[in-house]
């Protein structure tokens, strides 16, 4: 038997009562609802009812996580205001809309004329409901910050907010590397890390420290980072005073055990035992700890870390093997500690350089905005002044997709709302705010940006206990088919049982039938080939010899399998392409699937957060222009030739590379001079580029661009390549 789909304050409720409570603007509410429950519908409906109850648009603030979500909220509210206007629908429609949002029939009859006039009322007032991201709200708070606060936080008085900090990456790391190069201790830390883990890995660690800089700085200030990975001596007293745990091999009792085991193995008179005995003696005679440990380890363990066989398996052998494993653990622990300390020192410099770079450029990022908001609402001397300004203006605060809120964002928000807890009325003594929070912890997807699903539970408890709010829970979706819900329930029930995730309540759906969830069989990995006796990898000329890796073939096969499954659903079951969704663990896999779908002529769309100038189609056109501006830009020509404008094959590029090498020229010159071309794609490119090169510099740029668009059928070819 399924649990109730709707709950109010933990008690089963009917759907009508649930949505009436959610849309009621008079009290604070927390809504935990699954996907397809109408979370945004509830939020915007609550705004509509607040306006009808007399609230002015500027007294309502809705906060969400992304600008896209904020835009969707504004669009929905505007569409409703226009759709319910006097000239757009009849009174019966307006009455029904109000009843759907929890208004009683009698009250709906009374409010219908106000709803009809609401759009005109807002237009006359010239003010709009504030729908903001946390970033935008914090920016507004920053504009009210006293100079003393900015100076105390090391922020410029004149600033520009920046959202995409990646534009600072190259300059930041140039400054960081100069700072490291100029300091002998930092340079030693950096070289030690690179020597142990390679430069690429160290760079990834530093980039992660930069992205999570605010959290790292807070934890470091609290003393929670430096000793997060303790040294070996803190866990094994035997390591105290040793520079390397492997020195234990030369000290009793382990040295005596190794010597005794070497004599025991040597006395057996067998080849494998003699080899092991020699390795143990070499360990005792070695002058360096790393050589000593390697010799002892190799004597008793194979390359996979498994004990060597046919050595007698005596108690003494087992004791020495266990001791070597313990020494290995000690060494790994100490190495991890040293890595942690070295990386922390480097990260401190990196973050200091980042702060300095922002100051010099007059920039503030999201972390700076959060610090300012926290200072304004967390400092007792400032909070009252800021809260009073907010109290005088706002009456309703609504937060959408709350599961994506970070702990610091909630701390700032709570710092403000705490003034209303208990018998409050805010810092100004006015009536308390009506707070609406909606989200679903299961849908938290922004952990990499600091989102923490457990914040939802903290906010829920605060609103219910501190603001006398009510908790609403909905486990019923209007969107997903039963098969989808069955798969979702299975996943989260297993997570609740095995990982302690939860509590989880089974979801139900109002979709009657249909739908299917398929898990593709996958492409088996090829068996590892025997590389013994095979020559080592040799250098590959990437311009003339294509890369051939089994893993790339496997991924391509997986993408083809997924595309074939979609094609079968469309052709065999009559589904529209838009009714099929492909899920994968990584975005790179989806890109391959998109290519496979395009090859089969199946319309599709890939959820990519790309701006127009970052789209592959725009970059292909830019590559053509790069070639005309810089004829020696071979890489740009390669991209242009591979684009849908010419659709050249890999063999065409290899041929052109060889032709350019033979002629001692760049690719474009070799293409123009060639008399016999291997494909129609290169022949077409030769004709078009020769004409465009002749025009470049002789006609205005916009005329040349028009010529390129016309002669290459650019718009038609790109439109055919763009998924829909």
XYZ file of C-alpha atoms in Angstrom:
724
model
C 0.000 0.000 0.000
C 1.388 3.403 -0.983
C 1.855 6.119 1.604
C -0.279 9.260 1.272
C 0.855 11.405 -1.651
C 0.186 14.700 0.162
C 0.927 15.723 3.756
C 0.336 18.867 5.750
C 2.361 19.065 8.970
C 2.981 15.331 8.733
C -0.704 14.407 8.358
C -2.309 12.986 5.194
C -4.188 15.572 3.165
C -6.172 15.898 -0.029
C -4.530 17.502 -3.036
C -6.884 20.512 -2.943
C -6.052 21.249 0.696
C -2.341 20.817 -0.006
C -2.260 23.320 -2.858
C -4.536 25.723 -0.963
C -2.067 25.763 1.938
C 0.906 26.201 -0.394
C -0.658 29.156 -2.223
C -1.922 30.947 0.876
C 0.273 34.081 1.205
C -0.722 34.735 4.816
C 1.591 32.227 6.494
C 5.083 30.849 6.058
C 5.361 27.507 4.287
C 8.049 24.963 3.397
C 7.180 22.692 0.490
C 9.149 19.517 -0.145
C 7.878 18.200 -3.456
C 9.100 15.743 -6.056
C 9.709 16.508 -9.719
C 6.502 17.241 -11.600
C 4.560 18.307 -8.494
C 4.216 21.897 -9.694
C 6.755 23.613 -7.439
C 7.191 26.680 -9.622
C 3.437 26.771 -10.248
C 2.882 26.974 -6.495
C 5.454 29.727 -6.065
C 4.078 31.920 -8.849
C 0.509 31.230 -7.715
C 1.459 32.440 -4.255
C 2.824 35.654 -5.801
C -0.442 36.107 -7.687
C -2.486 35.680 -4.527
C -0.223 38.036 -2.578
C -0.816 40.727 -5.210
C -4.555 40.145 -5.007
C -4.343 40.413 -1.213
C -3.023 43.959 -1.571
C 0.755 43.512 -1.645
C 2.629 45.883 -3.927
C 4.983 44.301 -6.471
C 8.067 45.789 -4.786
C 7.036 44.141 -1.504
C 7.531 40.682 -3.011
C 10.931 39.128 -3.664
C 11.422 35.711 -5.233
C 14.908 34.189 -5.142
C 16.140 31.313 -7.257
C 19.472 29.792 -8.176
C 19.907 30.567 -11.892
C 19.004 33.455 -14.144
C 17.249 31.010 -16.443
C 14.926 29.929 -13.631
C 14.335 33.563 -12.681
C 13.423 34.355 -16.269
C 10.998 31.434 -16.422
C 9.287 32.695 -13.252
C 8.894 36.177 -14.680
C 7.540 34.795 -17.953
C 4.980 32.632 -16.197
C 3.781 35.467 -13.984
C 3.523 37.840 -16.957
C 1.658 35.218 -18.991
C -0.858 34.707 -16.188
C -1.371 38.433 -15.641
C -2.041 38.932 -19.343
C -4.081 35.754 -19.684
C -6.451 36.678 -16.841
C -6.862 40.304 -17.913
C -10.341 41.616 -18.653
C -9.986 41.366 -22.417
C -8.283 37.951 -22.414
C -10.812 35.626 -20.732
C -14.221 35.509 -19.099
C -15.048 35.704 -15.421
C -15.738 31.973 -15.139
C -12.170 31.232 -16.207
C -10.798 33.625 -13.615
C -12.982 32.132 -10.882
C -11.794 28.643 -11.785
C -8.141 29.788 -11.748
C -8.571 31.266 -8.275
C -10.274 28.118 -6.974
C -7.378 26.021 -8.299
C -5.082 28.203 -6.183
C -6.930 27.563 -2.925
C -9.489 30.378 -2.911
C -13.010 29.412 -1.839
C -15.712 29.749 -4.535
C -17.345 32.710 -2.785
C -14.025 34.482 -2.341
C -13.099 33.697 -5.942
C -16.259 35.457 -7.157
C -15.280 38.498 -5.120
C -11.643 38.526 -6.305
C -12.309 37.828 -9.996
C -12.704 41.526 -10.942
C -9.457 42.353 -9.107
C -7.688 39.595 -11.027
C -9.035 41.002 -14.295
C -7.602 44.419 -13.445
C -4.361 43.206 -11.892
C -2.236 43.412 -15.042
C -3.311 46.994 -15.714
C -2.747 47.880 -12.052
C 0.851 46.691 -12.186
C 1.489 48.469 -15.475
C 0.189 51.736 -14.047
C 2.338 51.338 -10.946
C 5.485 50.896 -12.998
C 6.999 48.439 -10.522
C 7.533 44.731 -10.981
C 7.834 41.802 -8.620
C 11.500 41.268 -7.812
C 12.618 37.894 -9.153
C 16.315 37.564 -8.424
C 19.127 35.092 -8.158
C 21.104 34.964 -4.926
C 23.893 36.632 -6.898
C 21.646 39.552 -7.866
C 20.265 39.955 -4.342
C 23.712 39.967 -2.790
C 24.805 42.522 -5.388
C 21.956 44.744 -4.244
C 23.062 44.364 -0.622
C 26.619 45.217 -1.649
C 25.417 48.537 -3.048
C 24.276 49.481 0.497
C 27.470 48.377 2.238
C 29.394 51.084 4.142
C 32.936 51.730 2.949
C 34.279 50.511 6.287
C 32.760 47.072 5.630
C 34.292 46.894 2.161
C 37.688 47.971 3.482
C 37.503 45.429 6.286
C 36.834 42.671 3.758
C 39.586 43.860 1.422
C 37.145 44.828 -1.341
C 37.352 47.869 -3.618
C 35.022 50.834 -3.116
C 34.402 50.975 -6.875
C 33.686 47.475 -8.133
C 32.299 45.386 -10.948
C 30.576 42.079 -10.202
C 31.934 39.100 -12.129
C 30.088 35.816 -12.519
C 32.457 33.790 -14.705
C 35.755 33.730 -12.826
C 37.312 31.425 -15.428
C 38.270 34.507 -17.481
C 40.847 35.241 -14.774
C 42.358 31.758 -14.838
C 45.351 32.341 -17.105
C 46.513 35.590 -15.533
C 45.954 34.231 -12.033
C 48.115 31.178 -12.586
C 50.821 33.229 -14.266
C 50.980 35.389 -11.142
C 50.854 32.332 -8.927
C 53.745 30.621 -10.707
C 55.825 33.795 -10.526
C 55.196 33.968 -6.782
C 56.186 30.308 -6.374
C 59.306 30.762 -8.474
C 60.408 33.692 -6.333
C 60.141 31.781 -3.037
C 62.519 28.888 -2.424
C 60.252 27.131 0.102
C 57.196 27.375 -2.139
C 59.212 26.223 -5.118
C 60.350 23.188 -3.126
C 56.729 22.397 -2.186
C 55.631 22.703 -5.802
C 58.457 20.573 -7.222
C 57.911 17.907 -4.573
C 54.209 17.645 -5.433
C 54.888 17.599 -9.172
C 57.582 14.968 -8.708
C 55.183 12.688 -6.843
C 51.963 13.341 -8.744
C 52.795 15.020 -12.078
C 52.110 18.584 -13.047
C 48.620 17.975 -14.458
C 47.359 16.444 -11.219
C 48.816 19.252 -9.103
C 47.202 21.801 -11.412
C 43.825 20.100 -10.964
C 44.230 20.229 -7.178
C 45.090 23.916 -7.265
C 42.158 24.670 -9.550
C 39.849 22.848 -7.141
C 41.276 24.886 -4.248
C 40.617 28.060 -6.233
C 37.023 27.111 -7.038
C 36.331 26.225 -3.410
C 38.419 29.072 -2.063
C 35.824 30.534 0.329
C 35.255 27.196 2.043
C 38.993 26.488 2.152
C 39.811 29.863 3.693
C 37.126 29.468 6.342
C 38.258 25.970 7.239
C 41.904 27.068 7.298
C 41.097 29.996 9.576
C 39.391 27.545 11.934
C 42.493 25.314 11.953
C 40.669 22.436 10.307
C 42.888 22.010 7.229
C 46.530 21.894 8.281
C 46.069 18.816 10.492
C 43.229 17.239 8.498
C 45.692 14.545 7.375
C 47.836 13.738 10.447
C 51.483 12.666 10.122
C 52.422 9.020 10.513
C 53.875 9.619 13.996
C 50.437 10.737 15.214
C 49.007 7.311 14.347
C 52.049 5.086 14.848
C 54.293 6.071 17.795
C 57.060 3.909 16.323
C 57.500 6.554 13.577
C 58.278 9.316 16.055
C 61.612 10.916 15.225
C 62.030 9.059 11.913
C 62.512 10.887 8.625
C 61.107 7.849 6.785
C 59.073 4.956 8.154
C 61.250 2.589 6.110
C 64.044 3.202 8.622
C 62.209 0.658 10.782
C 63.612 -2.027 8.474
C 67.057 -1.335 9.922
C 65.964 -1.261 13.555
C 65.028 -4.085 15.884
C 62.808 -5.956 16.129
C 61.979 -5.789 12.392
C 65.641 -5.864 11.298
C 66.175 -9.026 13.363
C 63.077 -10.633 11.870
C 64.175 -9.815 8.321
C 67.640 -11.247 8.974
C 66.159 -14.429 10.483
C 63.751 -14.835 7.556
C 66.593 -14.370 5.037
C 68.544 -17.187 6.732
C 65.422 -19.359 6.891
C 64.682 -18.909 3.193
C 68.309 -19.386 2.179
C 68.451 -22.696 4.063
C 65.619 -24.127 1.928
C 67.913 -24.384 -1.081
C 65.234 -23.543 -3.665
C 65.549 -20.961 -6.410
C 62.573 -18.767 -5.408
C 63.545 -18.923 -1.747
C 67.143 -17.988 -2.575
C 65.956 -15.004 -4.640
C 63.732 -13.801 -1.789
C 66.568 -14.249 0.704
C 68.895 -12.175 -1.459
C 66.297 -9.406 -1.636
C 65.916 -9.321 2.140
C 69.683 -9.144 2.646
C 69.866 -6.330 0.080
C 67.239 -4.429 2.070
C 69.340 -4.642 5.234
C 72.516 -3.577 3.404
C 70.975 -0.728 1.370
C 72.076 2.826 2.045
C 68.769 4.503 1.110
C 65.378 3.852 2.657
C 63.465 3.760 -0.633
C 65.852 1.161 -2.080
C 65.714 -0.873 1.136
C 61.921 -0.974 1.226
C 61.637 -1.760 -2.495
C 64.050 -4.682 -2.113
C 62.262 -6.129 0.924
C 58.830 -5.674 -0.644
C 59.849 -7.257 -3.950
C 61.290 -10.205 -2.043
C 57.942 -11.147 -0.470
C 55.308 -9.595 -2.800
C 54.672 -9.693 -6.538
C 53.942 -6.644 -8.735
C 50.218 -6.844 -7.877
C 50.939 -6.644 -4.156
C 50.066 -10.283 -3.533
C 52.324 -12.505 -1.351
C 54.767 -14.597 -3.352
C 54.042 -18.302 -3.328
C 56.307 -21.273 -2.654
C 58.269 -19.444 0.062
C 57.133 -21.739 2.830
C 54.399 -19.528 4.311
C 55.933 -19.788 7.795
C 54.819 -17.709 10.802
C 58.039 -15.706 10.511
C 57.358 -14.928 6.842
C 53.801 -13.849 7.716
C 55.072 -11.591 10.505
C 57.596 -9.860 8.230
C 55.003 -9.471 5.465
C 52.543 -7.890 7.895
C 55.269 -5.567 9.152
C 56.108 -4.492 5.589
C 52.444 -3.737 4.921
C 52.371 -1.643 8.073
C 55.513 0.237 7.024
C 53.909 0.851 3.629
C 50.807 2.305 5.328
C 53.018 4.517 7.473
C 54.832 5.795 4.404
C 51.609 6.502 2.542
C 50.194 8.319 5.562
C 53.292 10.480 5.910
C 53.347 11.220 2.176
C 49.675 12.221 2.293
C 50.382 14.504 5.243
C 53.277 16.163 3.453
C 51.172 16.550 0.300
C 48.393 18.137 2.344
C 50.726 20.618 4.024
C 52.531 21.526 0.802
C 49.310 21.940 -1.144
C 47.810 24.088 1.611
C 50.802 26.430 1.552
C 50.507 26.736 -2.222
C 46.738 27.205 -2.055
C 47.136 30.060 0.418
C 49.414 31.833 -2.044
C 47.054 31.116 -4.937
C 44.052 32.547 -3.098
C 46.066 35.575 -1.956
C 47.068 36.224 -5.572
C 43.436 35.837 -6.618
C 42.292 38.370 -4.032
C 44.995 40.782 -5.165
C 44.091 40.327 -8.823
C 40.450 41.128 -8.108
C 41.399 44.222 -6.115
C 43.623 45.545 -8.874
C 40.871 45.082 -11.424
C 38.083 46.309 -9.158
C 36.195 42.999 -9.343
C 34.020 41.140 -6.857
C 32.880 37.548 -7.350
C 30.056 35.536 -5.823
C 32.162 34.633 -2.797
C 32.819 38.328 -2.137
C 29.124 39.103 -2.424
C 28.358 36.345 0.074
C 30.939 37.717 2.504
C 29.468 41.204 2.267
C 25.926 39.902 2.748
C 27.056 37.855 5.728
C 28.798 40.874 7.246
C 25.785 43.124 6.745
C 23.246 40.665 8.153
C 25.482 38.962 10.704
C 27.032 41.953 12.425
C 24.771 43.172 15.216
C 25.725 46.811 14.636
C 24.891 46.665 10.940
C 22.197 44.010 10.816
C 19.556 46.143 12.496
C 20.065 48.975 10.013
C 20.010 46.660 6.997
C 17.066 44.632 8.289
C 15.053 47.765 8.937
C 15.545 48.848 5.328
C 14.432 45.392 4.166
C 11.501 45.332 6.607
C 10.194 48.648 5.364
C 10.023 47.325 1.829
C 9.449 43.554 1.753
C 6.462 41.545 2.970
C 6.875 38.277 1.050
C 10.050 36.254 0.393
C 9.931 33.157 -1.787
C 12.868 30.856 -2.534
C 12.682 28.352 -5.396
C 14.853 25.239 -5.908
C 16.068 25.556 -2.331
C 17.949 22.246 -2.547
C 20.618 24.092 -4.562
C 21.282 26.634 -1.812
C 24.746 26.621 -0.260
C 25.289 26.691 3.512
C 26.664 30.231 3.310
C 23.688 31.474 1.283
C 21.335 30.000 3.857
C 23.400 31.489 6.677
C 22.956 34.928 5.130
C 19.238 34.407 4.563
C 18.747 33.021 8.053
C 20.651 35.959 9.539
C 17.943 38.197 8.166
C 14.931 35.966 8.858
C 16.056 35.210 12.420
C 14.891 38.681 13.363
C 11.322 37.452 12.893
C 11.676 34.289 14.950
C 9.417 33.875 17.953
C 7.175 36.863 18.634
C 9.116 39.043 16.219
C 8.085 41.614 13.759
C 11.461 42.197 12.269
C 14.020 44.769 13.235
C 11.498 47.504 12.468
C 8.756 46.004 14.617
C 6.455 45.515 11.640
C 4.445 42.395 10.977
C 6.521 39.288 10.178
C 7.429 38.314 6.658
C 5.587 35.511 4.900
C 8.296 33.049 3.816
C 7.830 30.383 1.143
C 10.553 27.796 0.523
C 10.159 25.038 -2.053
C 12.509 22.338 -3.273
C 13.428 18.675 -3.406
C 16.664 17.467 -1.785
C 16.788 14.563 -4.262
C 17.264 17.032 -7.106
C 20.315 18.838 -5.733
C 22.748 18.954 -8.665
C 25.039 21.853 -7.820
C 27.319 20.268 -5.232
C 30.302 21.459 -7.284
C 29.133 25.041 -6.615
C 28.707 24.515 -2.901
C 25.066 23.387 -2.776
C 24.283 21.162 0.204
C 20.971 19.211 0.331
C 21.090 19.086 4.138
C 20.575 22.853 4.182
C 16.975 22.151 3.170
C 16.382 20.306 6.443
C 17.865 23.194 8.452
C 15.687 25.737 6.643
C 12.620 23.531 7.067
C 13.114 23.314 10.812
C 13.769 27.049 11.096
C 10.627 28.074 9.218
C 8.406 25.598 11.065
C 9.778 26.246 14.547
C 10.982 29.831 14.342
C 8.422 31.395 12.024
C 5.423 29.272 13.012
C 5.303 27.893 9.480
C 3.909 24.650 8.153
C 5.635 21.796 6.322
C 3.979 20.496 3.155
C 5.164 17.282 1.514
C 4.156 16.054 -1.929
C 5.233 12.716 -3.400
C 2.904 12.796 -6.399
C 3.974 13.822 -9.893
C 1.914 14.912 -12.858
C 4.760 14.447 -15.292
C 6.352 10.996 -15.180
C 5.019 7.678 -16.373
C 4.634 4.735 -13.947
C 7.703 2.977 -15.345
C 9.850 6.022 -14.622
C 8.479 6.246 -11.086
C 9.134 2.541 -10.543
C 12.801 3.002 -11.470
C 13.126 6.127 -9.322
C 11.541 4.446 -6.302
C 13.855 1.458 -6.654
C 16.964 3.648 -6.783
C 16.107 5.762 -3.755
C 14.769 2.899 -1.683
C 18.066 1.087 -2.189
C 19.951 4.265 -1.296
C 17.872 4.612 1.865
C 18.615 1.035 2.897
C 22.294 0.863 2.021
C 23.532 4.433 2.430
C 21.167 5.786 5.052
C 19.834 8.374 2.597
C 16.424 9.635 3.436
C 13.857 9.452 4.677
C 12.402 8.477 1.313
C 8.707 8.067 0.563
C 7.570 6.201 -2.522
C 6.377 8.486 -5.298
C 3.121 8.110 -7.210
C 1.968 9.550 -10.505
C -1.230 10.744 -12.136
C -0.011 9.594 -15.561
C -2.238 6.643 -16.390
C -0.027 4.414 -18.498
C 2.786 4.271 -20.992
C 6.447 4.900 -20.640
C 9.436 2.645 -20.343
C 12.873 2.719 -18.777
C 15.569 0.765 -20.551
C 19.059 0.035 -19.432
C 21.271 -0.726 -22.397
C 23.457 -3.785 -22.111
C 26.647 -1.855 -22.667
C 29.672 -2.701 -24.735
C 32.123 -5.098 -23.045
C 35.646 -3.905 -22.565
C 38.202 -5.750 -24.663
C 40.390 -8.208 -22.808
C 43.780 -6.885 -21.832
C 46.319 -7.941 -24.371
C 49.538 -9.666 -23.351
C 52.129 -6.919 -23.712
C 55.104 -9.080 -22.775
C 57.648 -8.988 -25.539
C 55.871 -6.104 -27.265
C 57.932 -3.066 -28.101
C 57.303 0.050 -26.054
C 55.041 2.752 -27.437
C 56.697 4.887 -30.061
C 56.051 8.487 -30.967
C 53.041 9.012 -33.242
C 52.867 11.802 -35.796
C 49.413 13.125 -34.994
C 49.154 14.889 -38.360
C 49.661 11.789 -40.447
C 48.711 8.901 -38.153
C 45.231 8.838 -36.558
C 44.968 7.914 -32.907
C 43.604 4.417 -32.431
C 42.557 3.649 -28.868
C 40.262 0.759 -27.902
C 38.460 2.913 -25.329
C 37.454 5.440 -27.993
C 36.037 2.636 -30.151
C 34.092 1.305 -27.179
C 32.559 4.696 -26.449
C 31.615 5.109 -30.090
C 29.933 1.688 -30.022
C 28.009 2.652 -26.880
C 26.809 5.845 -28.547
C 25.766 3.922 -31.653
C 23.899 1.429 -29.485
C 21.978 4.233 -27.773
C 21.164 5.908 -31.096
C 19.958 2.595 -32.552
C 17.703 2.095 -29.524
C 16.192 5.553 -30.022
C 15.724 4.882 -33.734
C 13.935 1.621 -32.929
C 11.545 3.408 -30.567
C 10.782 6.085 -33.132
C 10.369 3.738 -36.079
C 8.975 0.679 -34.329
C 6.722 2.159 -31.651
C 5.782 5.420 -33.329
C 7.230 7.627 -30.597
C 8.143 11.215 -31.348
C 11.853 11.974 -30.810
C 10.902 14.461 -28.114
C 9.340 11.655 -26.064
C 12.690 9.895 -25.607
C 15.408 10.918 -23.158
C 18.934 9.475 -23.078
C 20.770 9.543 -19.749
C 24.505 9.021 -19.300
C 27.035 9.458 -16.543
C 29.167 12.012 -18.393
C 28.471 14.883 -20.755
C 31.165 13.640 -23.161
C 29.133 10.478 -23.731
C 26.053 12.526 -24.601
C 28.063 14.422 -27.217
C 28.903 11.119 -28.910
C 25.259 10.054 -28.732
C 24.248 13.359 -30.333
C 26.659 12.691 -33.211
C 25.247 9.192 -33.651
C 21.672 10.526 -33.675
C 22.621 13.151 -36.254
C 24.098 10.441 -38.481
C 20.738 8.648 -38.344
C 18.800 11.809 -39.107
C 17.029 11.878 -35.746
C 16.128 15.324 -34.354
C 17.575 15.853 -30.898
C 18.743 18.475 -28.467
C 21.659 18.367 -26.051
C 21.341 20.409 -22.872
C 24.439 22.553 -23.239
C 24.979 25.792 -21.308
C 26.541 27.420 -24.381
C 26.276 31.019 -25.447
C 25.844 31.688 -29.154
C 29.484 32.631 -29.687
C 30.532 29.384 -27.967
C 28.369 27.107 -30.101
C 30.172 24.697 -32.460
C 28.462 26.314 -35.441
C 29.716 29.801 -34.577
C 33.206 28.454 -33.905
C 33.216 26.757 -37.321
C 32.436 30.068 -39.009
C 35.099 31.788 -36.913
C 37.588 29.168 -38.120
C 36.893 30.169 -41.739
C 37.507 33.812 -40.877
C 40.694 32.898 -38.970
C 42.074 31.230 -42.085
C 41.370 34.291 -44.216
C 42.969 36.584 -41.630
C 45.945 34.239 -41.035
C 46.500 31.909 -44.023
C 49.152 29.987 -42.078
C 46.673 28.995 -39.349
C 46.557 25.267 -40.203
C 44.495 24.275 -37.166
C 41.761 26.763 -38.074
C 41.685 25.396 -41.614
C 41.427 21.849 -40.270
C 38.396 22.832 -38.192
C 36.771 24.626 -41.115
C 37.288 21.638 -43.414
C 35.846 19.210 -40.848
C 32.788 21.406 -40.265
C 29.478 20.851 -42.098
C 30.536 23.634 -44.481
C 32.859 21.189 -46.262
C 32.492 17.868 -44.397
C 36.035 16.732 -45.172
C 37.077 13.300 -43.900
C 40.080 12.490 -41.722
C 41.819 11.009 -44.761
C 41.420 14.370 -46.529
C 43.222 16.137 -43.678
C 46.002 13.549 -43.637
C 46.433 13.964 -47.395
C 46.556 17.742 -47.084
C 49.069 17.564 -44.216
C 51.371 15.381 -46.291
C 50.983 17.638 -49.313
C 51.904 20.686 -47.225
C 54.911 18.843 -45.789
C 56.126 17.836 -49.232
C 55.764 21.405 -50.531
C 57.236 22.989 -47.429
C 54.227 25.288 -47.106
C 51.174 25.755 -44.939
C 47.946 23.877 -45.588
C 46.042 26.645 -47.383
C 48.885 27.149 -49.868
C 49.068 23.398 -50.475
C 45.303 23.276 -50.995
C 45.394 26.131 -53.505
C 48.332 24.672 -55.451
C 47.040 21.107 -55.667
C 46.113 19.929 -59.169
C 44.494 16.618 -58.236
C 42.470 16.430 -55.060
C 41.334 13.174 -53.408
C 37.755 14.252 -52.637
C 34.954 16.549 -53.703
C 35.060 18.156 -50.238
C 38.622 19.392 -50.780
C 37.830 20.407 -54.367
C 34.929 22.530 -53.140
C 37.094 24.041 -50.394
C 39.826 24.845 -52.923
C 37.433 26.771 -55.136
C 35.747 28.710 -52.372
C 38.868 29.599 -50.394
C 40.704 30.792 -53.503
C 37.885 33.251 -54.214
C 37.614 34.394 -50.607
C 41.363 34.926 -50.271
C 41.315 37.047 -53.412
C 38.558 39.227 -51.946
C 40.064 39.557 -48.455
C 41.426 43.061 -47.972
C 39.787 44.366 -51.163
C 36.207 44.590 -49.933
C 34.712 45.692 -46.591
C 34.573 42.896 -43.981
C 30.778 42.770 -43.962
C 30.713 42.334 -47.751
C 33.209 39.487 -47.500
C 31.127 37.865 -44.765
C 27.993 38.122 -46.919
C 29.900 36.503 -49.785
C 31.039 33.632 -47.553
C 27.509 33.054 -46.294
C 26.047 33.076 -49.810
C 28.668 30.985 -51.624
C 29.062 28.334 -48.944
C 25.329 27.909 -48.299
C 26.434 28.469 -44.710
C 23.027 29.026 -43.188
C 21.481 26.001 -44.854
C 24.406 23.735 -44.040
C 24.626 24.831 -40.416
C 20.869 24.568 -40.007
C 21.054 20.994 -41.256
C 23.791 20.227 -38.747
C 22.202 21.883 -35.732
C 20.040 19.475 -33.653
C 16.435 20.526 -33.148
